[in-house]
PDB file of C-alpha atoms in Angstrom:
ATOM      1  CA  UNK A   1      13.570 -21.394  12.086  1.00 57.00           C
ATOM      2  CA  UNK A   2      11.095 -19.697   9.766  1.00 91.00           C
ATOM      3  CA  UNK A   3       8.549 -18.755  12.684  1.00 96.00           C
ATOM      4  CA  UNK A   4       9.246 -16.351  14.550  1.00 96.00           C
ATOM      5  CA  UNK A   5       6.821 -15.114  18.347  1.00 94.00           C
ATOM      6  CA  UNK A   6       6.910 -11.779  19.986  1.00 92.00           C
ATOM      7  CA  UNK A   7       4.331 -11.742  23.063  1.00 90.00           C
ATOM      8  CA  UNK A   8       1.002 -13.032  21.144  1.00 94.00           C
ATOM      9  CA  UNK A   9       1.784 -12.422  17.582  1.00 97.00           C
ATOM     10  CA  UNK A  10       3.367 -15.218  15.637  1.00 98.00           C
ATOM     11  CA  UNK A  11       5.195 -14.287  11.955  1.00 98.00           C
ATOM     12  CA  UNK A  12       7.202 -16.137   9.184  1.00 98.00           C
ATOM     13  CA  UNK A  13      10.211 -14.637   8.272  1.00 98.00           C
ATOM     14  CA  UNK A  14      12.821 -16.073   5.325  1.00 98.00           C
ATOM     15  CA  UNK A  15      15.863 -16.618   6.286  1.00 96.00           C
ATOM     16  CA  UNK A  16      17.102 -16.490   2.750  1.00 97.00           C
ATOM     17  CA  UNK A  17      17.664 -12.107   3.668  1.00 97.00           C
ATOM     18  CA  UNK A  18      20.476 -10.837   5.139  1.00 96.00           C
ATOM     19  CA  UNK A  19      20.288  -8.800   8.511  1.00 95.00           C
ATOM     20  CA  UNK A  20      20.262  -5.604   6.937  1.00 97.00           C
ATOM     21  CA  UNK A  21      16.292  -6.245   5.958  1.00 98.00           C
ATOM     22  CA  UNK A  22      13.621  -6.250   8.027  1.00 98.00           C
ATOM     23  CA  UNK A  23      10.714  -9.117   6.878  1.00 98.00           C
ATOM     24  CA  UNK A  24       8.439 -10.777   8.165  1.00 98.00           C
ATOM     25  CA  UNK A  25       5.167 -12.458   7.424  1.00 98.00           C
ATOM     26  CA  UNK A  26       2.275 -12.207  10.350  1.00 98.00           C
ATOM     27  CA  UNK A  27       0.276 -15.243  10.855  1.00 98.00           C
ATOM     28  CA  UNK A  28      -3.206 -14.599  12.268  1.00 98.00           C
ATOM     29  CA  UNK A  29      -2.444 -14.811  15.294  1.00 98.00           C
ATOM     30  CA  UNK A  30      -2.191 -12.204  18.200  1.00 98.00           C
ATOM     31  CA  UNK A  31      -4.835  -9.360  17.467  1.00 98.00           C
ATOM     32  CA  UNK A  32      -7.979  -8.528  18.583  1.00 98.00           C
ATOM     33  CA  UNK A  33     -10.240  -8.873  15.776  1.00 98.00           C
ATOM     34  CA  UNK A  34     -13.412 -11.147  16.870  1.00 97.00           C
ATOM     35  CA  UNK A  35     -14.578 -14.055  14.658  1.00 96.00           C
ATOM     36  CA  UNK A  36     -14.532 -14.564  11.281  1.00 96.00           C
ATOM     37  CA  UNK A  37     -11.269 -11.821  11.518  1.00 97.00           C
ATOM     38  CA  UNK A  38     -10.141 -13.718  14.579  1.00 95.00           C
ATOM     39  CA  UNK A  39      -7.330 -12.531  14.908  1.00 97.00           C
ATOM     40  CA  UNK A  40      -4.647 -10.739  13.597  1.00 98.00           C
ATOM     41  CA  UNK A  41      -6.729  -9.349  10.974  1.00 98.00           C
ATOM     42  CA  UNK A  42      -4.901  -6.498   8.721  1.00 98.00           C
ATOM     43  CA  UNK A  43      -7.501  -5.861   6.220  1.00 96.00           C
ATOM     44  CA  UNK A  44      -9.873  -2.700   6.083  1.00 93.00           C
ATOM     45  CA  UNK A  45     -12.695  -4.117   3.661  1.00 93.00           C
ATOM     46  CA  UNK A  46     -13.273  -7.467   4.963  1.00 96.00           C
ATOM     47  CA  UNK A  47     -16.112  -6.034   7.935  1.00 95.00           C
ATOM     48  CA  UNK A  48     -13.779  -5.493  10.268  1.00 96.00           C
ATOM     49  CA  UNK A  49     -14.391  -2.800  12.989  1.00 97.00           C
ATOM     50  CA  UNK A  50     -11.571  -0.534  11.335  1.00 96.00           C
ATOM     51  CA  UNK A  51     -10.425   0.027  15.294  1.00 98.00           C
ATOM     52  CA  UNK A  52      -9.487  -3.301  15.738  1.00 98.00           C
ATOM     53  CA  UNK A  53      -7.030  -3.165  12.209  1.00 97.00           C
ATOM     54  CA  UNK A  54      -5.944  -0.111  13.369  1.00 96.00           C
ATOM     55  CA  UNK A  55      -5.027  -1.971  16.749  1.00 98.00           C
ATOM     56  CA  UNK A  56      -3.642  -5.093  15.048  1.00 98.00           C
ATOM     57  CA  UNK A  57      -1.310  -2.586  12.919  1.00 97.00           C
ATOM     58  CA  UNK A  58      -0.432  -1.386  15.377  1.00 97.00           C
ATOM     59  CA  UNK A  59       1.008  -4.303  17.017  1.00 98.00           C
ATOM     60  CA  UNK A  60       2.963  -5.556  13.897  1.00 98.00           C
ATOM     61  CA  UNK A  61       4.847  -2.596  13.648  1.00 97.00           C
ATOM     62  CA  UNK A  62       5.604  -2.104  17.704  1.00 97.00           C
ATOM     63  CA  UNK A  63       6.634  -6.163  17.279  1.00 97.00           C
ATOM     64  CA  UNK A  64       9.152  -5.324  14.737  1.00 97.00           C
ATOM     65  CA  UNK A  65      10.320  -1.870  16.100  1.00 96.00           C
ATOM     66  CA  UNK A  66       9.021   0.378  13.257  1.00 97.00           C
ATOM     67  CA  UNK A  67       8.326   3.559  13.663  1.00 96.00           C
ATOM     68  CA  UNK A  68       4.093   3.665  12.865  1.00 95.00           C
ATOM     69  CA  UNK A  69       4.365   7.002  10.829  1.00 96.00           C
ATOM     70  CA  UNK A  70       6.420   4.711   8.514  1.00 98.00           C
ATOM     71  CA  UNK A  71       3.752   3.131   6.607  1.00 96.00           C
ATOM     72  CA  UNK A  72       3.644   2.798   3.061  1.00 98.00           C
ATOM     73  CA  UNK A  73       0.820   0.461   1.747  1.00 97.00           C
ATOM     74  CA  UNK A  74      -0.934   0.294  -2.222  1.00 97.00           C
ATOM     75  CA  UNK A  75      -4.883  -0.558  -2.935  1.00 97.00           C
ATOM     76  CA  UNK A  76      -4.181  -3.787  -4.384  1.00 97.00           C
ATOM     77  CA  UNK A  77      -5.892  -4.161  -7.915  1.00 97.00           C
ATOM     78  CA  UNK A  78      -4.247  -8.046  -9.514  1.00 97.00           C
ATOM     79  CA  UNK A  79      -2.162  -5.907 -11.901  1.00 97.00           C
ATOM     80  CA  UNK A  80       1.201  -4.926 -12.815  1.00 98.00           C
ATOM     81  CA  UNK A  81       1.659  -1.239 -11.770  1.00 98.00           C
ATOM     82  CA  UNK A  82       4.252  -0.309  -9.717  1.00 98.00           C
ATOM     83  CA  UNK A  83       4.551   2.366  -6.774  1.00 98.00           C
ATOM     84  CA  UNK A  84       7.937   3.902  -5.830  1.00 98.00           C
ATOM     85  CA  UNK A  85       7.574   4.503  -2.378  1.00 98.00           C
ATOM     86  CA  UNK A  86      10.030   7.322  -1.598  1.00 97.00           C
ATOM     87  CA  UNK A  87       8.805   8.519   1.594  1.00 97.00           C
ATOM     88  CA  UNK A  88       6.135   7.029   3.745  1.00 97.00           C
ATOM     89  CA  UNK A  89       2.044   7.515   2.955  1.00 96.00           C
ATOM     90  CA  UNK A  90       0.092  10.235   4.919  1.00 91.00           C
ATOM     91  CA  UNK A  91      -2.506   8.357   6.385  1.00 84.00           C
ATOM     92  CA  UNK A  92      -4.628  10.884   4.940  1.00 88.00           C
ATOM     93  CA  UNK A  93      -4.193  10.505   1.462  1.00 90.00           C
ATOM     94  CA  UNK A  94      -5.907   7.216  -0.354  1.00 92.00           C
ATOM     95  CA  UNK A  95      -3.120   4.373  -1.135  1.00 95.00           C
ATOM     96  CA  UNK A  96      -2.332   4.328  -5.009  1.00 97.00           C
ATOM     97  CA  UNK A  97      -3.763   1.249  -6.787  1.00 98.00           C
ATOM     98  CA  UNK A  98      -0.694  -1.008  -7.811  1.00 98.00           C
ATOM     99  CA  UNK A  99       0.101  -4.139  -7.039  1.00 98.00           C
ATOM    100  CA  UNK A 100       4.078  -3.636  -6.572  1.00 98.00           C
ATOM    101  CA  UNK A 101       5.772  -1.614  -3.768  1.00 98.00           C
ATOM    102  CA  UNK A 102       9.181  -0.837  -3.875  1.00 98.00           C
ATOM    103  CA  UNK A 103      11.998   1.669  -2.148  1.00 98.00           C
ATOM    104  CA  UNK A 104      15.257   2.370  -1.044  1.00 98.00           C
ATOM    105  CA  UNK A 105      14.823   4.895   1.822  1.00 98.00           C
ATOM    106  CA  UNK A 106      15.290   2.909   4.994  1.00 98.00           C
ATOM    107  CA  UNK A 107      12.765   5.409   6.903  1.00 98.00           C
ATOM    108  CA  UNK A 108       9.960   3.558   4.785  1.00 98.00           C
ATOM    109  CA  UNK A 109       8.002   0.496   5.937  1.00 98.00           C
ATOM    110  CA  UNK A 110       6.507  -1.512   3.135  1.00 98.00           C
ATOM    111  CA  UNK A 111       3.224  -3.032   3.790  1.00 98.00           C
ATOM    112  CA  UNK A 112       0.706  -5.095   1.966  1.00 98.00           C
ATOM    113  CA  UNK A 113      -2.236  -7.519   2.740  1.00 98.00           C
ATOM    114  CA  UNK A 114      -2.734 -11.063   1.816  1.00 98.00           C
ATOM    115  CA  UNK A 115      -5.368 -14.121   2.284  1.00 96.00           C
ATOM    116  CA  UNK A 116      -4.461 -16.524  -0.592  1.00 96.00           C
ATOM    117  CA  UNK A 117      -2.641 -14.420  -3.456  1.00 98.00           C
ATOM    118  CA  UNK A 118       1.067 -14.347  -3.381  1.00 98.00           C
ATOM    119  CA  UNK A 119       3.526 -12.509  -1.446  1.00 98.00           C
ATOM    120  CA  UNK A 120       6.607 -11.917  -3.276  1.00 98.00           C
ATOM    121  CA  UNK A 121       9.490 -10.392  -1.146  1.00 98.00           C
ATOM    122  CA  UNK A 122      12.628  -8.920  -2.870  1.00 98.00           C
ATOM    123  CA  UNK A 123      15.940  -7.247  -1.564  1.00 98.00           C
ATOM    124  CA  UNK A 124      18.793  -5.881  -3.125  1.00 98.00           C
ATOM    125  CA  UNK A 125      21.461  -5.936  -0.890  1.00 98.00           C
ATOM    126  CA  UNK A 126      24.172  -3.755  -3.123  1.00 98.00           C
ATOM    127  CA  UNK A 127      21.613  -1.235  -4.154  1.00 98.00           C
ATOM    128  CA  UNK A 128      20.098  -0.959  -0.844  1.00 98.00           C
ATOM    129  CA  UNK A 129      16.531  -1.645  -2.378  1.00 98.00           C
ATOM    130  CA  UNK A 130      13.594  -3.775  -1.373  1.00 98.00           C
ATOM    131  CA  UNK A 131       9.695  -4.648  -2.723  1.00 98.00           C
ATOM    132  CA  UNK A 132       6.717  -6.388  -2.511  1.00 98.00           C
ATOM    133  CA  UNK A 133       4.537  -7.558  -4.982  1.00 98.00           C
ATOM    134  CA  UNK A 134       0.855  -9.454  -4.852  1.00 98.00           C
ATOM    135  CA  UNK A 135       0.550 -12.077  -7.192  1.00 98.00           C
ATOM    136  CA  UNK A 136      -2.353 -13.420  -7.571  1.00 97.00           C
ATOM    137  CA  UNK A 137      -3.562 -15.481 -11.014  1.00 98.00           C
ATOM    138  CA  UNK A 138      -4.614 -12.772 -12.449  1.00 98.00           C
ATOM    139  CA  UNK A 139      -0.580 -10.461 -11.609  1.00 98.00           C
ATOM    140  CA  UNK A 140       1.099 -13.539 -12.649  1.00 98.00           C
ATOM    141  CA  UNK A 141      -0.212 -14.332 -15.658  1.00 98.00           C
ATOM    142  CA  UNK A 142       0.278 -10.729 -16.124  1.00 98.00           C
ATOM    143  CA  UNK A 143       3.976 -10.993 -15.345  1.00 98.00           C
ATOM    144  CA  UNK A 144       4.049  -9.826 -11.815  1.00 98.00           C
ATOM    145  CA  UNK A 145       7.243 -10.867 -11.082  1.00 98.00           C
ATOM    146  CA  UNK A 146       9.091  -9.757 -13.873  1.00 98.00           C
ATOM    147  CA  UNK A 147       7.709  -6.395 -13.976  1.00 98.00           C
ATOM    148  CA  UNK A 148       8.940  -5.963 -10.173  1.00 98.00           C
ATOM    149  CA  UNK A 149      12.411  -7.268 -11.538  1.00 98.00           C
ATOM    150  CA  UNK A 150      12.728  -4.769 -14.434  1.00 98.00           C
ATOM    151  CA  UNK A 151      11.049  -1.800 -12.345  1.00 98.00           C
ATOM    152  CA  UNK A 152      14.279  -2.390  -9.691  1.00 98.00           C
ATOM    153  CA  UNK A 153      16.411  -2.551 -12.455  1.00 98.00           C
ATOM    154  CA  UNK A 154      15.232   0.750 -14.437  1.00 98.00           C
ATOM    155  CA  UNK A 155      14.145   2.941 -11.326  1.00 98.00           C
ATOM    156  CA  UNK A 156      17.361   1.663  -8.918  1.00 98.00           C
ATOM    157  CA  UNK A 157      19.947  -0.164 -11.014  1.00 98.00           C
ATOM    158  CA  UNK A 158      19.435  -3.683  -9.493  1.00 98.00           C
ATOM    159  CA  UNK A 159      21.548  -6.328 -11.530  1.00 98.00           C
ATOM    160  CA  UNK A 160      18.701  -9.621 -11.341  1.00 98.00           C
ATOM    161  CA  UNK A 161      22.031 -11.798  -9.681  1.00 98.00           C
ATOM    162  CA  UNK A 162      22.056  -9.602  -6.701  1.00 98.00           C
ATOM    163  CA  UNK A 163      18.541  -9.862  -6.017  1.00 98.00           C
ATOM    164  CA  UNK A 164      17.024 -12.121  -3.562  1.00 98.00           C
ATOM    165  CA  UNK A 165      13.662 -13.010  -3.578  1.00 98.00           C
ATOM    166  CA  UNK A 166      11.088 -15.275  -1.176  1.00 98.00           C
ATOM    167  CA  UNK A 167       7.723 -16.757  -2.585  1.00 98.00           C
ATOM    168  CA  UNK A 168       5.625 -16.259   0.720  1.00 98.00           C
ATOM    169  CA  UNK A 169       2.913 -18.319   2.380  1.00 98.00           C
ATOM    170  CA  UNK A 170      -0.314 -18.605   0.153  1.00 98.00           C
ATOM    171  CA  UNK A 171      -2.951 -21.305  -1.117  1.00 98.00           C
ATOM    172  CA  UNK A 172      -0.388 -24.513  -3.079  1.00 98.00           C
ATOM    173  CA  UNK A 173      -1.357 -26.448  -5.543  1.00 97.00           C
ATOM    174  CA  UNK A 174      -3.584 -28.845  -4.178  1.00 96.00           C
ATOM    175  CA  UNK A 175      -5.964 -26.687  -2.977  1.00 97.00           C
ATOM    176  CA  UNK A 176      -5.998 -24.108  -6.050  1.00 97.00           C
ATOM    177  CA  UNK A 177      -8.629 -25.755  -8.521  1.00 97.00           C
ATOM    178  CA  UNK A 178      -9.079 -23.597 -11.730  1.00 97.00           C
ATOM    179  CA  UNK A 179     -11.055 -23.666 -14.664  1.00 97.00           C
ATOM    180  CA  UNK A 180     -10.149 -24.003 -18.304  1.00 96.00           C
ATOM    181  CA  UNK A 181     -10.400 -20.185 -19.012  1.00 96.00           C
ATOM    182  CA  UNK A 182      -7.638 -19.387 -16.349  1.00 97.00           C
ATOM    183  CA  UNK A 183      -5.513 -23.180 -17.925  1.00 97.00           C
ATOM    184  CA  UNK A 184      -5.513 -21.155 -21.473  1.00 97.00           C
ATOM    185  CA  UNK A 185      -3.849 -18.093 -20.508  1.00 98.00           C
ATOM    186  CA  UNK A 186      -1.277 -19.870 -18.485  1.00 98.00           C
ATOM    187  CA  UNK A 187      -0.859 -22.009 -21.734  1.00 97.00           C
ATOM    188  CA  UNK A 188      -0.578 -18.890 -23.687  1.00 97.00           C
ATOM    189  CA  UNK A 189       1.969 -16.835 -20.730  1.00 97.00           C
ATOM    190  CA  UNK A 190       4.356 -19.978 -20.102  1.00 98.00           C
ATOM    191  CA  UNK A 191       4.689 -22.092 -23.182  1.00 97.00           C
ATOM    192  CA  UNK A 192       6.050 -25.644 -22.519  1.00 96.00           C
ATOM    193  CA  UNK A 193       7.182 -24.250 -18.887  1.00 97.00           C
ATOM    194  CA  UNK A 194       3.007 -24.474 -18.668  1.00 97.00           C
ATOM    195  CA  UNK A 195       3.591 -28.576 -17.663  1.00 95.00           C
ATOM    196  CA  UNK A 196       5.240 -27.491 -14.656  1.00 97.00           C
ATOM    197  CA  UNK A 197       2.508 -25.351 -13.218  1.00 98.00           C
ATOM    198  CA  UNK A 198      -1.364 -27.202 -14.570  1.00 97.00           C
ATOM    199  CA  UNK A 199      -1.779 -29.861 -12.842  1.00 96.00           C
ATOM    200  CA  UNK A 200      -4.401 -32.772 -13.299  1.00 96.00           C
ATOM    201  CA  UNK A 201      -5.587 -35.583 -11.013  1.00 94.00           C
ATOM    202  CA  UNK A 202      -9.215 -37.153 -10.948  1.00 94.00           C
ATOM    203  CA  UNK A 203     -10.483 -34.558 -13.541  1.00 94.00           C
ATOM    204  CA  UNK A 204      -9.484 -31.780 -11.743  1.00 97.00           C
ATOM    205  CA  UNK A 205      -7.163 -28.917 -13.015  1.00 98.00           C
ATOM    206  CA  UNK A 206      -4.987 -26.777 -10.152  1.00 98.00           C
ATOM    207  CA  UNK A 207      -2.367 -24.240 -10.783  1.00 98.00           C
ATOM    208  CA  UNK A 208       0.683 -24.126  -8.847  1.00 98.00           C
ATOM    209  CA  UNK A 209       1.221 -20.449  -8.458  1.00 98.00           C
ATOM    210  CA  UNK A 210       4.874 -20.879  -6.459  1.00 98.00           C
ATOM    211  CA  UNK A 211       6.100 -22.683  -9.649  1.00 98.00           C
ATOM    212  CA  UNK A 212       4.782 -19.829 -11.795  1.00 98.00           C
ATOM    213  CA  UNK A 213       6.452 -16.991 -10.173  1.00 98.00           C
ATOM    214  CA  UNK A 214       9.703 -18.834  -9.705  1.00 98.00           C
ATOM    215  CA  UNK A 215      10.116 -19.324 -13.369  1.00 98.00           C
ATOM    216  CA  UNK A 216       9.324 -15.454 -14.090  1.00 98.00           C
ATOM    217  CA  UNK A 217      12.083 -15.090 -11.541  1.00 98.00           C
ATOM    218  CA  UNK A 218      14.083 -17.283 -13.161  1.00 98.00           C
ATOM    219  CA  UNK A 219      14.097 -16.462 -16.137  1.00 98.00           C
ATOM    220  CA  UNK A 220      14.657 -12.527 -15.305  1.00 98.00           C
ATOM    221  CA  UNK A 221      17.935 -13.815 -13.943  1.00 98.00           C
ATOM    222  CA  UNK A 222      16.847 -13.764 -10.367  1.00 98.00           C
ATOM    223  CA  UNK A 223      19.254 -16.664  -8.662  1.00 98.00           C
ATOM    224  CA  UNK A 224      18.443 -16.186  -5.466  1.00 98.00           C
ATOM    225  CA  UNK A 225      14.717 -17.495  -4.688  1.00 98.00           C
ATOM    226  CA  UNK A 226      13.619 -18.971  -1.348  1.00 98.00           C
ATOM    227  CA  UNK A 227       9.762 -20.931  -1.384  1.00 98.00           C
ATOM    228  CA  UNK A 228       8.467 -20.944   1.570  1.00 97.00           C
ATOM    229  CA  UNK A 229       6.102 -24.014   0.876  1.00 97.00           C
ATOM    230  CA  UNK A 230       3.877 -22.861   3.396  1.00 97.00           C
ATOM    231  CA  UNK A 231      -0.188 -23.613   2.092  1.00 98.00           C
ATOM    232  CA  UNK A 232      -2.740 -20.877   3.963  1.00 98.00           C
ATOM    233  CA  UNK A 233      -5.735 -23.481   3.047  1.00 97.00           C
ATOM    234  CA  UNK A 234      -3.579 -26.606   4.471  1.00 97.00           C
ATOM    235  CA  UNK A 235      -3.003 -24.592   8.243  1.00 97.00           C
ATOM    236  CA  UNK A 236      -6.326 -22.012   9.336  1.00 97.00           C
ATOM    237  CA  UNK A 237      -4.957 -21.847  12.733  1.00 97.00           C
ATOM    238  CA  UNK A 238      -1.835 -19.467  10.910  1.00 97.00           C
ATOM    239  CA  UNK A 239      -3.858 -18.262   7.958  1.00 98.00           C
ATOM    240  CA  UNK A 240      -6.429 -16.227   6.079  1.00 98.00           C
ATOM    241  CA  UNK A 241      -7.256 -18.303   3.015  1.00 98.00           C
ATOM    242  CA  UNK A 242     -10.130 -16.550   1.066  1.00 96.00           C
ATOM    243  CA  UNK A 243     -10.980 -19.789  -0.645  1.00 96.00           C
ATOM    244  CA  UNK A 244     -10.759 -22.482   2.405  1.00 97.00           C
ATOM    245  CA  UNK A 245     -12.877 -19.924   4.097  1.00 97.00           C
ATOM    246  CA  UNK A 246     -15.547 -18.934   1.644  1.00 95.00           C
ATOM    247  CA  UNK A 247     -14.461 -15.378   1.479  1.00 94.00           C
ATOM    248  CA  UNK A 248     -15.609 -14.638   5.103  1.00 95.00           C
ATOM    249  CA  UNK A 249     -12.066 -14.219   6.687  1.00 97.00           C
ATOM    250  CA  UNK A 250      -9.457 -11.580   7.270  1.00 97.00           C
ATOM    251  CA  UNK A 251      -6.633 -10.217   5.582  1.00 98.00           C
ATOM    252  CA  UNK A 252      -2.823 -11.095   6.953  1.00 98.00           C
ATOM    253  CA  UNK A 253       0.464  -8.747   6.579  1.00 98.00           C
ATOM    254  CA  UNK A 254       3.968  -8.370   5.195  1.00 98.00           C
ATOM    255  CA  UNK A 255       5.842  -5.682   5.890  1.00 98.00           C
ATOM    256  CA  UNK A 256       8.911  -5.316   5.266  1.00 98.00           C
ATOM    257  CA  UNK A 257      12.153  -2.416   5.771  1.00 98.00           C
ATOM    258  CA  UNK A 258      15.763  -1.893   5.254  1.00 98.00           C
ATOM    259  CA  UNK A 259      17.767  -1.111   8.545  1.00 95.00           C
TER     260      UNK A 259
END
C-alpha cells in the first residue's frame, strides 16, 4: 500500500523505488503544530513557532531512521536551478535558492517542502543517484522536469531509461483553475501535447500539472514514471493545500535517501 504509519505520523511512499531508496511523503499528520499548521507542519515561513518545525523534523527523520545531521534542504524559488548536494547542509548556513536537489552520497538526506506544487521524486538505481524537484506552474512551464533529467545525466551519468521517477501528492486538475495568462505559456511550452493538460468545463480553464510533468518526463526518455493521483485540495485531513486553504496552512515534507 502507498500509506505508510509509524506511531502518529502517517506518509505516502511509491512503491514504484526499489529498496535501496529511502522515500517517503509525510501527510499532516502526527506533529505538534497548533491550528492552522495542525499538524505535521514542516514549513519555517508559514507562522509557525519555528520550535514546533523543528520538533515535527524531527520526528520525520527519527520515523525513517535518518541520522538528523543529514539534512540537505534548498529555499525554494519556482525555477529551474539545480543544487548538487554532496554532503549534508550546516544548519548554520542559509539553504541555496533552487528548486532541484540532487546527490549520490548515501550519508545525505534530501528534503523539501510542499502544500500544492509538485513533488517530483527520481532515483537512479545503476548510478546510485537520487533528486527532488518542486514543480509548481511556474518550474514546469519552465521545464522542471527536464532540467532535473539532464542535470543527472551531465553531473552523474544517468541514462533517462534507468531512471525512475514518482509525480507526488499535490492539487489535480479539478481543483487547479487558471487564467488565460498562465493557458498561453502552456500553449507556447507544450505545443499540441497542450490538449492534454488545459482543460475546460462550464467556462472554466484548469491545468493538469501531473500530465505536464509526465510528458517532460517522457519525452526526456524517462520510462519509468509512477502518479500518485493523490489531490491535497480533494483530502485536508492528509494535506496542506495552499489554495483549498486560502494560504493560511502549513507546509508538508519529502525526504528522501539512498541506503
Amino acid at each position: 500500500m502507498p500509506f505508510h504509519e509509524h506511531n502518529s505520523l502517517r506518509y505516502y511512499s511509491f512503491n514504484i523505488f526499489s529498496n535501496s531508496v529511502i522515500q517517503a511523503v509525510f501527510t499532516r499528520r502526527g506533529g505538534v503544530s497548533p491550528a492552522p499548521w495542525h499538524s505535521l507542519n514542516l514549513g519555517g515561513s508559514v507562522g509557525d513557532d519555528p520550535a514546533n518545525v523543528a520538533e515535527n523534523r524531527i520526528r520525520i527523520f527519527d520515523a525513517l531512521e535518518r541520522d538528523r545531521a543529514s539534512f540537505h534542504d534548498v529555499w525554494l524559488v519556482h525555477g529551474t536551478d539545480i543544487v548538487h548536494a554532496d554532503a549534508a547542509r550546516p544548519l548554520e548556513n542559509h539553504p541555496e535558492r533552487a528548486d532541484i536537489i540532487l546527490t549520490d552520497n548515501p550519508e545525505v538526506s534530501l528534503f523539501m517542502r510542499f502544500a500544492d506544487c509538485v513533488p517530483l521524486l527520481f532515483h537512479d538505481p545503476q548510478k546510485k543517484v537520487i533528486g527532488i524537484s518542486h514543480a509548481g506552474w511556474m518550474g514546469t512551464v519552465k521545464g522542471v522536469a527536464t532540467t532535473t533529467i539532464e542535470g543527472m545525466q551531465s553531473r552523474y551519468g544517468c541514462n533517462p531509461k534507468d531512471i525512475v521517477a514518482g509525480i507526488g501528492p499535490s492539487i489535480g486538475v479539478d481543483h487547479y483553475e487558471v487564467g488565460e495568462e498562465v493557458v498561453s505559456q502552456f500553449h507556447e511550452k507544450y505545443g499540441k501535447d497542450t490538449e492534454r493538460i488545459i482543460q475546460t468545463r462550464d467556462g472554466i480553464t484548469y491545468l493538469d500539472l501531473w500530465t505536464a510533468n509526465l510528458i517532460q518526463l517522457q519525452n526526456a526518455g524517462v520510462e519509468q514514471v509512477q502518479v500518485s493521483g493523490v489531490c491535497t485540495a480533494c483530502h485536508l485531513d492528509d494535506w496542506f493545500s495552499h489554495r483549498a486553504e486560502k494560504g493560511k496552512t502549513g507546509r508538508f515534507g519529502v525526504l528522501m535517501a539512498l541506503i
